[in-house]
Amino acid sequence: MVNSFEFNGQQIEVDHQGYLKNVADWQESMAPVIAATENIELTEQHWEVIRFVRNFYLEYKTSPAIRVLVKAIGQSLGADKGNSKYLYTLFPVGPAKQATKIAGLPKPAKCL
Amino acid sequence: MKSVAIVFRHAPFGATSGREGLDLAMLSASFEQQVSLIFTDEAVLHLIGGQTPEQAGAKDYLSALKALPLYDIDTVLVCSDSMQLLGLKASELNIEAEVVSADVITKTLQAVDEVFVF
Amino acid sequence: MILHHIQTSVTTDNALATCLRFIHPSDSIILAGDAVNCLLQMLWQQRLASVNVFILQDDVHARGLQQHIETIATRMSPELFHIIDYSSFVEQSLKHNKVITW
């Protein structure tokens, strides 16, 4: 069974947990739609993390696990943001899980 | 904290073992295990630059090798005998890695708690 | 002190060759599955002559190689060449600090 949702008149394929099947299907205007399914209203702080994980994936072709996300965000956005407390405030269910989903990436295999 | 060495000995793309080994490495490292990677035989080919895995019908798992420092995987050993056999030079390696003699790899295998071969 | 576990044929896989490159004098090798076939070749008898080697008896029997391996055993050092059953294999895995399956 293929899951999908409609976006701007196009059928976007997702897996059974709602992660996009094709990374290339994503565009920024789709993020608030996916975020809504996670009960998250996007702020500039969310966007900073979403763009970060999206770029991480495009560079390394892998979604970052939470520890790595914390470390890498600390290095590029500053220590006040590179801690799991801050990231969990933005993405309560799990920053690696939710930020990657909203960024149109596959679910991190190496994530709790 | 346990120390783990993951040995790669197969050529990229022909088998999925390289990708599986790398997954295990990053998984172990994200659970704060001390991970060392060892590349030998044709697996040293994982490390050279300019590869396009998609052209060989494989997923691009080589890009993840560049993220190893973010996972605190700083020990990457490459078998010098294998490099020599394949006519490769250390300057062709795409990531931070140490080309070492078999002796250094022997010592590493002895020293760590667990060894997994892919 | 490592027990190196080899189960593939030397003609299809270089597991044994790679293992021998990195083996330590205190280590041992256990040959199982198709790996036992390598003992039929003079070259591999020589390469293994100075290593403590265990051979899994069931895999030798299953391949009808018992006579061959026994003859070869007479040419190898009795302290270093051991034909063992599964329970001894388990015992050896516990005696060594770790097992590496190549």
XYZ file of N, CA and C in Angstrom, chain A residues 15-90:
228
model
N 6.082 7.235 3.582
C 6.071 5.883 4.163
C 4.963 5.810 5.219
N 4.853 4.646 5.871
C 3.716 4.459 6.793
C 3.796 5.386 8.004
N 4.969 5.973 8.248
C 5.084 6.905 9.373
C 5.013 8.364 8.931
N 4.800 8.564 7.630
C 4.634 9.923 7.142
C 5.907 10.601 6.657
N 7.006 9.844 6.556
C 8.250 10.412 6.017
C 8.199 10.377 4.492
N 8.645 11.454 3.862
C 8.628 11.511 2.399
C 9.448 10.373 1.798
N 8.918 9.785 0.726
C 9.652 8.717 0.037
C 10.786 9.301 -0.793
N 10.511 10.461 -1.385
C 11.524 11.073 -2.247
C 11.939 12.432 -1.689
N 13.216 12.503 -1.363
C 13.757 13.736 -0.779
C 13.488 14.929 -1.695
N 13.525 14.685 -3.007
C 13.396 15.776 -3.979
C 11.971 16.333 -4.076
N 10.983 15.605 -3.516
C 9.602 16.097 -3.552
C 9.381 17.304 -2.643
N 10.299 17.508 -1.716
C 10.115 18.505 -0.661
C 10.350 19.925 -1.181
N 9.581 20.863 -0.665
C 9.897 22.278 -0.858
C 9.530 22.985 0.438
N 10.073 24.193 0.620
C 9.905 24.853 1.924
C 8.434 25.038 2.290
N 7.603 25.300 1.283
C 6.193 25.554 1.600
C 5.463 24.298 2.084
N 6.103 23.149 1.912
C 5.487 21.895 2.367
C 5.722 21.675 3.865
N 6.768 22.305 4.397
C 7.148 22.079 5.796
C 6.011 22.367 6.787
N 5.308 23.506 6.657
C 4.240 23.758 7.625
C 3.137 22.704 7.576
N 2.898 22.123 6.395
C 1.866 21.083 6.253
C 2.271 19.834 7.030
N 3.531 19.408 6.854
C 4.001 18.219 7.587
C 4.067 18.535 9.085
N 4.514 19.747 9.406
C 4.630 20.145 10.822
C 3.268 20.074 11.514
N 2.218 20.455 10.783
C 0.875 20.446 11.365
C 0.479 19.028 11.787
N 0.918 18.009 11.006
C 0.586 16.628 11.377
C 1.321 16.218 12.652
N 2.364 16.952 12.991
C 3.113 16.689 14.223
C 2.694 17.667 15.330
N 1.648 18.447 15.062
C 1.192 19.474 16.011
C 2.267 20.505 16.344
N 3.029 20.857 15.327
C 4.063 21.871 15.544
C 3.776 23.066 14.643
N 3.812 24.260 15.251
C 3.689 25.475 14.459
C 5.090 26.052 14.290
N 5.511 26.196 13.051
C 6.919 26.529 12.800
C 7.250 27.978 13.143
N 8.335 28.134 13.886
C 8.888 29.460 14.174
C 10.252 29.548 13.496
N 10.869 30.726 13.577
C 12.205 30.873 12.975
C 13.205 29.905 13.631
N 13.012 29.630 14.933
C 13.907 28.667 15.615
C 13.764 27.262 15.015
N 12.514 26.887 14.720
C 12.312 25.589 14.066
C 13.005 25.560 12.707
N 12.795 26.634 11.967
C 13.347 26.682 10.613
C 14.864 26.522 10.596
N 15.514 27.128 11.594
C 16.963 27.034 11.688
C 17.404 25.572 11.752
N 16.678 24.791 12.562
C 17.017 23.379 12.737
C 16.644 22.575 11.480
N 15.476 22.880 10.926
C 15.022 22.155 9.732
C 15.991 22.354 8.563
N 16.389 23.602 8.347
C 17.353 23.847 7.262
C 18.667 23.150 7.550
N 19.009 23.138 8.848
C 20.268 22.491 9.213
C 20.247 20.997 8.888
N 19.182 20.282 9.295
C 19.155 18.831 9.039
C 19.021 18.542 7.541
N 18.307 19.424 6.851
C 18.174 19.251 5.394
C 19.560 19.356 4.723
N 20.316 20.381 5.107
C 21.658 20.536 4.535
C 22.591 19.409 4.948
N 22.434 18.959 6.203
C 23.240 17.832 6.690
C 22.994 16.624 5.795
N 21.713 16.374 5.530
C 21.372 15.212 4.696
C 21.913 15.375 3.275
N 21.754 16.546 2.712
C 22.204 16.737 1.332
C 23.721 16.576 1.222
N 24.432 16.947 2.289
C 25.883 16.792 2.236
C 26.342 15.362 2.517
N 25.757 14.747 3.560
C 26.264 13.442 4.000
C 25.379 12.275 3.580
N 24.238 12.535 2.950
C 23.307 11.495 2.487
C 22.869 10.566 3.614
N 22.795 11.120 4.810
C 22.295 10.351 5.946
C 21.669 11.338 6.921
N 20.575 10.921 7.576
C 19.964 11.807 8.564
C 20.733 11.706 9.870
N 21.006 12.833 10.521
C 21.828 12.775 11.733
C 21.070 12.165 12.905
N 21.752 11.304 13.670
C 21.201 10.818 14.937
C 21.221 11.989 15.922
N 20.444 11.873 16.987
C 20.250 12.992 17.894
C 21.558 13.532 18.488
N 22.429 12.637 18.911
C 23.696 13.093 19.500
C 24.510 13.926 18.519
N 24.494 13.464 17.283
C 25.260 14.147 16.253
C 24.597 15.479 15.903
N 23.281 15.458 15.884
C 22.534 16.678 15.618
C 22.868 17.743 16.664
N 22.852 17.337 17.923
C 23.163 18.258 19.025
C 24.566 18.838 18.851
N 25.506 17.948 18.560
C 26.889 18.378 18.439
C 27.083 19.326 17.259
N 26.532 18.927 16.104
C 26.736 19.718 14.896
C 26.022 21.065 14.979
N 24.858 21.077 15.604
C 24.139 22.354 15.754
C 24.904 23.270 16.713
N 25.457 22.680 17.759
C 26.287 23.452 18.684
C 27.437 24.122 17.960
N 28.045 23.381 17.049
C 29.195 23.920 16.313
C 28.788 25.032 15.363
N 27.626 24.911 14.739
C 27.311 25.909 13.720
C 26.338 26.994 14.192
N 25.480 26.675 15.172
C 24.518 27.699 15.603
C 24.787 28.219 17.017
N 25.798 27.670 17.677
C 26.140 28.155 19.011
C 25.722 27.187 20.098
N 26.458 27.234 21.222
C 26.271 26.272 22.313
C 24.873 26.366 22.927
N 24.267 27.571 22.916
C 22.941 27.706 23.533
C 21.888 26.907 22.780
N 22.172 26.601 21.504
C 21.222 25.808 20.713
C 21.673 24.363 20.561
N 22.942 24.119 20.824
C 23.479 22.766 20.681
C 23.282 21.955 21.942
N 22.080 21.879 22.439
C 21.814 20.985 23.571
C 20.429 20.377 23.387
N 20.270 19.175 23.927
C 19.042 18.448 23.605
C 17.821 19.094 24.251
N 18.019 19.827 25.372
C 16.877 20.466 26.021
C 16.225 21.485 25.077
N 17.083 22.318 24.473
C 16.587 23.328 23.539
C 15.860 22.659 22.366
N 16.493 21.587 21.818
C 15.915 20.930 20.644
C 14.605 20.210 20.981
N 14.528 19.646 22.179
C 13.282 18.987 22.588
C 12.165 19.999 22.850
N 12.543 21.223 23.228
C 11.525 22.261 23.399
C 10.858 22.557 22.059
N 11.689 22.550 21.004
C 11.148 22.820 19.669
C 10.404 21.609 19.103
